[in-house]
Coordinates of C-alpha atoms and ligand atoms in Angstrom, one line a residue:
X30 CA 9.8 123.2 -44.7
X31 CA 6.2 123.6 -45.7
X32 CA 5.1 126.6 -47.7
X33 CA 2.0 128.7 -46.8
X34 CA -1.1 126.5 -47.0
X35 CA -2.7 128.4 -49.8
X36 CA 0.4 127.9 -52.0
X37 CA 0.8 124.2 -51.4
X38 CA 0.1 122.2 -54.5
X39 CA -0.3 118.4 -54.5
X40 CA 1.5 116.2 -57.0
X41 CA 5.1 115.7 -57.7
X42 CA 6.3 118.6 -55.7
X43 CA 4.9 117.0 -52.6
X44 CA 7.4 114.2 -52.8
X45 CA 9.9 116.4 -51.1
X46 CA 7.8 116.0 -47.9
X47 CA 8.1 112.2 -48.1
X48 CA 10.9 109.7 -48.0
X49 CA 10.2 107.9 -51.2
X50 CA 13.0 106.8 -53.5
X51 CA 13.6 109.2 -56.4
X52 CA 13.0 106.8 -59.3
X53 CA 10.2 104.8 -57.7
X54 CA 6.6 105.3 -58.9
X55 CA 4.5 104.7 -55.9
X56 CA 0.9 103.8 -56.8
X57 CA 0.2 101.5 -53.9
X58 CA -0.2 103.6 -50.9
X59 CA -3.2 101.5 -50.0
X60 CA -1.2 98.5 -49.0
X61 CA 1.2 99.8 -46.4
X62 CA 1.0 103.6 -46.4
X63 CA 4.0 105.9 -46.0
X64 CA 4.8 108.8 -43.7
X65 CA 5.8 112.4 -44.3
X66 CA 9.2 113.5 -43.0
X67 CA 7.6 115.6 -40.2
X68 CA 5.8 112.5 -38.9
X69 CA 9.1 110.6 -38.9
X70 CA 10.7 113.4 -36.9
X71 CA 7.9 113.2 -34.4
X72 CA 8.2 109.5 -34.2
X73 CA 11.9 109.7 -33.5
X74 CA 11.4 112.5 -31.0
X75 CA 9.1 110.2 -29.0
X76 CA 11.5 107.4 -29.3
X77 CA 14.4 109.6 -28.0
X78 CA 12.2 110.9 -25.2
X79 CA 11.4 107.3 -24.1
X80 CA 15.0 106.2 -24.4
X81 CA 16.2 109.1 -22.3
X82 CA 14.3 107.6 -19.3
X83 CA 12.3 104.5 -20.2
X84 CA 11.2 103.9 -16.6
X85 CA 9.8 107.3 -16.0
X86 CA 8.1 107.5 -19.4
X87 CA 6.5 104.1 -19.2
X88 CA 5.5 104.3 -15.5
X89 CA 4.6 108.0 -15.3
X90 CA 4.0 109.6 -18.7
X91 CA 2.7 106.9 -21.0
X92 CA -0.9 106.8 -19.7
X93 CA -1.4 110.5 -20.1
X94 CA 0.3 110.5 -23.5
X95 CA -1.9 107.7 -24.8
X96 CA -4.9 109.5 -23.4
X97 CA -4.0 112.7 -25.3
X98 CA -3.5 110.8 -28.5
X99 CA -6.8 109.0 -28.1
X100 CA -8.5 112.2 -27.3
X101 CA -7.2 113.9 -30.4
X102 CA -8.2 111.1 -32.8
X103 CA -11.5 110.5 -31.0
X104 CA -12.6 114.1 -31.9
X105 CA -11.4 113.5 -35.5
X106 CA -13.9 110.6 -35.9
X107 CA -16.5 111.8 -33.5
X108 CA -16.5 109.2 -30.7
X109 CA -15.8 109.5 -27.0
X110 CA -12.1 109.2 -25.9
X111 CA -12.9 106.2 -23.9
X112 CA -14.6 104.3 -26.7
X113 CA -11.4 103.8 -28.6
X114 CA -8.1 102.1 -27.9
X115 CA -4.9 101.8 -30.0
X116 CA -4.0 98.4 -31.5
X117 CA -1.1 97.8 -33.9
X118 CA -3.3 97.1 -36.9
X119 CA -6.7 96.1 -38.2
X120 CA -5.9 92.4 -38.1
X121 CA -5.2 92.6 -34.4
X122 CA -8.3 94.7 -33.7
X123 CA -10.7 92.3 -35.5
X124 CA -9.1 89.3 -33.9
X125 CA -9.7 90.9 -30.5
X126 CA -13.4 91.3 -31.3
X127 CA -14.1 87.9 -33.0
X128 CA -12.1 85.9 -30.4
X129 CA -13.7 87.7 -27.5
X130 CA -17.3 87.1 -28.6
X131 CA -19.0 83.9 -27.4
X132 CA -20.8 81.7 -29.9
X133 CA -23.7 79.3 -29.5
X134 CA -25.0 76.4 -31.6
X135 CA -26.7 77.8 -34.7
X136 CA -24.8 81.1 -34.8
X137 CA -24.1 82.4 -38.3
X138 CA -21.4 84.8 -39.3
X139 CA -22.0 86.8 -42.5
X140 CA -19.4 88.1 -44.8
X141 CA -18.9 89.3 -48.4
X142 CA -16.8 87.3 -50.8
X143 CA -14.5 90.4 -51.1
X144 CA -13.5 90.2 -47.4
X145 CA -9.8 90.7 -46.7
X146 CA -8.0 87.4 -46.8
X147 CA -6.6 87.3 -43.3
X148 CA -10.0 88.2 -41.9
X149 CA -11.5 85.3 -43.9
X150 CA -8.9 83.1 -42.3
X151 CA -9.9 84.4 -38.9
X152 CA -13.5 83.4 -39.6
X153 CA -12.3 80.0 -40.6
X154 CA -10.5 79.8 -37.3
X155 CA -13.6 80.7 -35.4
X156 CA -15.6 78.2 -37.3
X157 CA -13.0 75.5 -36.6
X158 CA -12.8 76.4 -33.0
X159 CA -16.5 76.2 -32.5
X160 CA -16.8 73.1 -34.7
X161 CA -20.4 72.3 -35.6
X162 CA -21.7 75.3 -33.7
X163 CA -20.9 78.2 -36.0
X164 CA -21.7 78.5 -39.7
X165 CA -20.1 81.0 -42.1
X166 CA -22.4 82.5 -44.7
X167 CA -20.7 84.1 -47.7
X168 CA -22.5 86.8 -49.8
X169 CA -21.0 86.5 -53.3
X170 CA -20.2 89.9 -54.8
X171 CA -18.9 90.5 -58.3
X172 CA -18.1 94.0 -59.5
X173 CA -19.5 96.0 -61.2
X174 CA -22.6 96.0 -59.0
X175 CA -24.6 99.0 -58.0
X176 CA -24.9 99.8 -54.3
X177 CA -28.7 99.1 -54.5
X178 CA -28.1 95.7 -55.9
X179 CA -25.5 94.9 -53.3
X180 CA -27.8 95.9 -50.6
X181 CA -30.7 93.9 -52.1
X182 CA -28.4 90.8 -52.1
X183 CA -27.5 91.4 -48.5
X184 CA -31.1 91.8 -47.4
X185 CA -32.1 88.7 -49.3
X186 CA -29.5 86.5 -47.7
X187 CA -30.4 87.8 -44.2
X188 CA -34.1 87.0 -44.9
X189 CA -33.3 83.5 -46.2
X190 CA -31.0 82.7 -43.3
X191 CA -33.4 84.0 -40.7
X192 CA -36.2 81.7 -42.0
X193 CA -34.1 78.6 -41.2
X194 CA -35.0 76.9 -37.9
X195 CA -32.7 77.0 -34.9
X196 CA -30.3 79.6 -36.2
X197 CA -29.3 83.1 -35.4
X198 CA -27.2 85.5 -37.5
X199 CA -24.8 86.7 -34.8
X200 CA -22.7 89.1 -36.7
X201 CA -21.7 90.5 -40.1
X202 CA -18.2 91.7 -41.1
X203 CA -18.5 94.5 -43.6
X204 CA -15.7 96.6 -45.2
X205 CA -15.7 100.3 -45.4
X206 CA -13.5 100.2 -48.4
X207 CA -12.6 96.7 -49.6
X208 CA -9.1 95.7 -50.5
X209 CA -9.2 93.8 -53.7
X210 CA -10.9 95.3 -55.5
X211 CA -10.5 98.6 -53.7
X212 CA -14.1 99.8 -53.6
X213 CA -16.1 102.1 -51.4
X214 CA -18.7 99.8 -49.8
X215 CA -22.1 101.4 -48.7
X216 CA -21.4 100.5 -45.0
X217 CA -23.5 103.5 -43.9
X218 CA -26.5 101.8 -45.4
X219 CA -25.7 98.3 -44.3
X220 CA -25.3 99.1 -40.6
X221 CA -29.0 100.1 -40.0
X222 CA -30.1 96.9 -41.8
X223 CA -28.0 94.8 -39.4
X224 CA -29.4 96.8 -36.5
X225 CA -33.0 96.2 -37.6
X226 CA -32.2 92.5 -37.7
X227 CA -30.4 92.3 -34.3
X228 CA -27.1 91.4 -36.0
X229 CA -23.8 92.8 -34.6
X230 CA -22.0 95.0 -37.2
X231 CA -18.2 94.7 -37.3
X232 CA -16.8 97.2 -39.7
X233 CA -13.4 96.4 -41.2
X234 CA -12.4 100.0 -41.8
X235 CA -8.8 99.3 -42.5
X236 CA -8.8 101.9 -45.4
X237 CA -11.3 104.3 -43.8
X238 CA -9.6 107.0 -41.7
X239 CA -7.9 109.6 -43.8
X240 CA -9.5 108.3 -47.0
X241 CA -13.1 109.2 -46.3
X242 CA -14.8 111.4 -43.7
X243 CA -15.8 109.4 -40.6
X244 CA -18.5 110.2 -38.2
X245 CA -18.8 107.1 -36.1
X246 CA -21.5 108.5 -33.8
X247 CA -23.7 109.0 -36.8
X248 CA -23.4 105.5 -38.2
X249 CA -23.3 103.7 -34.8
X250 CA -21.6 100.4 -35.7
X251 CA -21.2 97.8 -32.9
X252 CA -17.4 97.6 -33.7
X253 CA -15.1 99.6 -36.0
X254 CA -11.4 99.1 -36.7
X255 CA -9.4 101.5 -38.8
X256 CA -5.7 101.7 -39.7
X257 CA -4.1 105.0 -39.2
X258 CA -0.9 103.8 -40.9
X259 CA -2.6 103.5 -44.3
X260 CA -4.2 106.8 -45.2
X261 CA -3.7 109.0 -42.2
X262 CA 0.1 109.1 -42.5
X263 CA 1.0 107.7 -39.1
X264 CA 3.9 105.2 -38.8
X265 CA 3.1 101.5 -39.4
X266 CA 1.7 99.7 -36.4
X267 CA -1.0 102.2 -35.5
X268 CA -4.7 101.5 -35.7
X269 CA -7.9 102.3 -33.7
X270 CA -10.4 99.9 -32.3
X271 CA -13.7 101.5 -31.6
X272 CA -16.1 99.7 -29.2
X273 CA -19.1 101.6 -27.8
X274 CA -19.5 101.4 -24.0
X275 CA -22.4 99.0 -24.3
X276 CA -20.1 96.4 -25.9
X277 CA -16.9 96.9 -24.0
X278 CA -17.5 94.5 -21.1
X279 CA -16.9 91.4 -23.3
X280 CA -14.0 92.6 -25.4
X281 CA -10.5 91.7 -24.5
X282 CA -7.1 91.9 -26.3
X283 CA -6.1 88.6 -27.9
X284 CA -2.9 88.8 -25.8
X285 CA -4.1 88.8 -22.2
X286 CA -3.2 92.0 -20.3
X287 CA -2.1 92.2 -16.7
X288 CA -5.1 94.5 -16.3
X289 CA -7.6 91.8 -17.2
X290 CA -11.1 92.6 -16.1
X291 CA -10.0 96.2 -15.1
X292 CA -11.9 97.7 -18.1
X293 CA -11.5 98.1 -21.8
X294 CA -9.1 101.0 -21.8
X295 CA -6.8 99.5 -19.1
X296 CA -6.7 96.1 -20.7
X297 CA -5.7 97.4 -24.2
X298 CA -3.3 100.0 -22.8
X299 CA -0.8 97.3 -21.9
X300 CA -0.4 93.9 -23.6
X301 CA 3.3 93.6 -23.0
X302 CA 6.2 95.9 -23.6
X303 CA 6.2 97.6 -27.0
X304 CA 7.2 100.9 -28.7
X305 CA 4.3 103.2 -28.4
X306 CA 5.7 106.0 -30.5
X307 CA 3.7 105.2 -33.6
X308 CA 0.5 105.8 -31.6
X309 CA 1.8 109.1 -30.2
X310 CA 2.8 110.3 -33.6
X311 CA -0.8 110.7 -34.5
X312 CA -0.7 114.4 -33.5
X313 CA 2.0 115.1 -36.0
X314 CA 0.1 113.3 -38.8
X315 CA -3.0 115.3 -38.1
X316 CA -1.1 118.6 -37.9
X317 CA 0.6 117.9 -41.2
X318 CA -2.8 117.2 -42.9
X319 CA -4.1 120.4 -41.5
X320 CA -1.1 122.4 -42.7
X321 CA -1.3 121.2 -46.2
X322 CA -5.0 122.2 -46.5
X323 CA -7.1 119.7 -44.6
X324 CA -9.2 116.6 -45.1
X325 CA -11.4 117.8 -47.9
X326 CA -8.6 119.1 -50.0
X327 CA -6.6 115.9 -49.6
X328 CA -9.6 113.6 -50.2
X329 CA -10.9 115.6 -53.2
X330 CA -7.4 115.6 -54.8
X331 CA -7.0 111.9 -54.4
X332 CA -10.5 110.9 -55.6
X333 CA -10.2 113.1 -58.7
X334 CA -6.7 111.7 -59.5
X335 CA -7.8 108.1 -58.9
X336 CA -10.7 108.5 -61.4
X337 CA -8.6 110.4 -64.1
X338 CA -5.5 108.3 -63.6
X339 CA -7.5 105.0 -63.6
X340 CA -9.2 106.0 -66.8
X341 CA -5.9 107.0 -68.4
X342 CA -4.3 103.6 -67.6
X343 CA -7.4 101.8 -68.8
X344 CA -7.3 103.7 -72.1
X345 CA -3.6 102.8 -72.6
X346 CA -4.5 99.1 -71.9
X347 CA -7.7 99.2 -74.0
X348 CA -9.8 98.1 -71.0
X349 CA -11.9 99.8 -68.3
X350 CA -12.0 100.6 -64.7
X351 CA -14.5 99.3 -62.2
X352 CA -17.1 102.0 -61.8
X353 CA -19.2 103.9 -61.3
X354 CA -17.2 106.9 -60.0
X355 CA -19.3 107.0 -56.7
X356 CA -17.6 103.7 -55.6
X357 CA -14.1 105.1 -56.2
X358 CA -12.2 107.0 -53.5
X359 CA -8.4 106.9 -53.5
X360 CA -8.0 103.5 -55.1
X361 CA -9.0 102.6 -58.6
X362 CA -9.2 99.1 -60.1
X363 CA -8.2 98.7 -63.8
X364 CA -8.8 95.5 -65.7
X365 CA -5.8 94.0 -67.5
X366 CA -6.4 92.5 -71.0
X367 CA -5.4 89.2 -69.5
X368 CA -8.0 86.6 -68.4
X369 CA -7.4 84.6 -65.2
X370 CA -7.3 81.5 -67.4
X371 CA -4.0 82.7 -69.1
X372 CA -1.5 79.9 -68.7
X373 CA 1.7 82.0 -68.4
X374 CA 0.7 85.1 -66.5
X375 CA 1.0 84.9 -62.7
X376 CA 1.0 87.6 -60.0
X377 CA 4.4 86.5 -58.9
X378 CA 5.9 87.1 -62.4
X379 CA 4.1 90.5 -62.5
X380 CA 5.6 91.5 -59.1
X381 CA 9.1 90.3 -60.1
X382 CA 9.0 92.6 -63.1
X383 CA 7.4 95.4 -61.1
X384 CA 10.2 95.4 -58.4
X385 CA 13.2 94.2 -60.4
X386 CA 12.8 95.8 -63.8
X387 CA 10.5 98.8 -63.6
X388 CA 10.5 100.1 -60.0
X389 CA 6.8 101.0 -59.5
X390 CA 4.1 99.6 -57.3
X391 CA 0.4 98.7 -57.7
X392 CA -1.6 95.9 -56.2
X393 CA -2.5 93.0 -58.5
X394 CA -5.4 90.6 -58.1
X395 CA -7.9 88.4 -59.9
X396 CA -11.6 89.3 -60.1
X397 CA -14.5 88.1 -62.2
X398 CA -12.2 86.0 -64.4
X399 CA -9.7 88.7 -65.2
X400 CA -6.5 90.1 -63.7
X401 CA -6.8 93.6 -62.3
X402 CA -4.4 96.2 -60.9
X403 CA -5.4 98.5 -58.1
X404 CA -3.7 101.9 -58.3
X405 CA -3.7 104.3 -55.3
X406 CA -3.8 108.1 -55.7
X407 CA -1.9 110.1 -53.1
X408 CA -1.0 113.7 -52.6
X409 CA 2.5 112.9 -53.8
X410 CA 1.3 111.4 -57.1
X411 CA 0.0 113.0 -60.3
X412 CA -1.4 112.0 -63.7
X413 CA 2.1 111.6 -65.0
X414 CA 2.7 108.7 -62.6
X415 CA -0.5 107.0 -63.8
X416 CA 0.5 107.5 -67.4
X417 CA 4.0 106.0 -66.9
X418 CA 2.5 103.1 -65.0
X419 CA -0.1 102.6 -67.8
X420 CA 2.7 102.2 -70.4
X421 CA 4.8 99.9 -68.2
X422 CA 1.8 97.7 -67.5
X423 CA 1.0 97.5 -71.2
X424 CA 4.6 96.5 -71.9
X425 CA 4.3 93.8 -69.2
X426 CA 0.9 92.5 -70.5
X427 CA 2.2 92.5 -74.1
X428 CA 5.1 90.4 -73.1
X429 CA 2.8 87.5 -72.1
Ligands
PLP15 C1 -9.8 95.6 -46.0 C2 -8.6 95.3 -45.2 N1 -8.8 94.7 -44.0 C3 -7.7 94.4 -43.2 C4 -6.4 94.7 -43.6 C5 -5.3 94.3 -42.7 O1 -4.6 95.5 -42.3 P1 -3.3 95.3 -41.3 O2 -2.3 94.5 -42.1 O3 -2.8 96.7 -41.1 O4 -3.8 94.6 -40.1 C6 -6.2 95.3 -44.8 C7 -4.9 95.6 -45.3 O5 -4.6 96.0 -46.4 C8 -7.3 95.6 -45.7 O6 -7.2 96.1 -46.9

């Protein structure tokens, strides 16, 4: 049971609301998320309801239930209910967009070097499919870099590419919050630049909803995809694909629907039989967030903890975090005192120790010639977790 909102404190006591193992130190919410117990209850309730009479639920109730879930989340991110559909995850959503668009000779697709790996592979696939027609343009980013410098780089590349003959920059993929490193990207400022240059903006918002306030109407991207199963506390396999009315005609699910050409909402509402309960559990996730104090309280707690916790780990390791604080939200990136050139250290060895010996979780990656960890703050973590992980990671680093 939850206490009165005003008496709810975040940190270790919040673990009782989740299902995490007692001894596990979970500083990697960013990768797969996890759900509160009340959301699991809601999920199972929907599953039981469907099982009690699958035919009736699917043939009679599902459409309205999906509509209500879309309506609720649409209000939350300020879009119209019929501008969003559910997809299982961001990968699926971005695949639908990129594989639906048509490409012509000379088309260029822009992306940052920090793009999520599977989305980069998708760009490779598009470029291979349209062999000789489509060119991928990478904008190299190495952190630390200020937002202004990043934007200058972006503008410079657009200018240079536009000057070349017989080419058109068709689209750009930009992160809301990149994965490795986990950094808040100034996507609000990049979208207008794309608009001015007649370039489609596709926002990979995998980490956005629940981590940062979202007002999609205000930023007006051409496409936006966000995972509810990361930071919003819905069960895994629930994401939102936003496509404004003007762009809907040409966007289809990657798996062809029996409702092909019957409209964006219809097509995405059925791409074969599946369990829809994760999507419908969104009400429970939003109610839980409201009950524990709301978005601002959650977001402020996580940001403050990420900064303090990241600095604490860095001080234990004798290194630094990637700053400034303005680019940190719930995830913080801490340099390990180990260069990428180290002969013995590998991410596989680190993960083996992490799972088999120490029982904690962070993300690990290479950036700018060093190994880094990415630690996620969540309402069920506190400074003590970061301190423990700092000492464990030091022990691991010292062993190499
Ligand atoms: C920036 C970014 N994009 C896309 C994804 C893919 O998300 P999913 O596996 O839910 O499709 C992730 C996952 O961590 C991500 O961090």
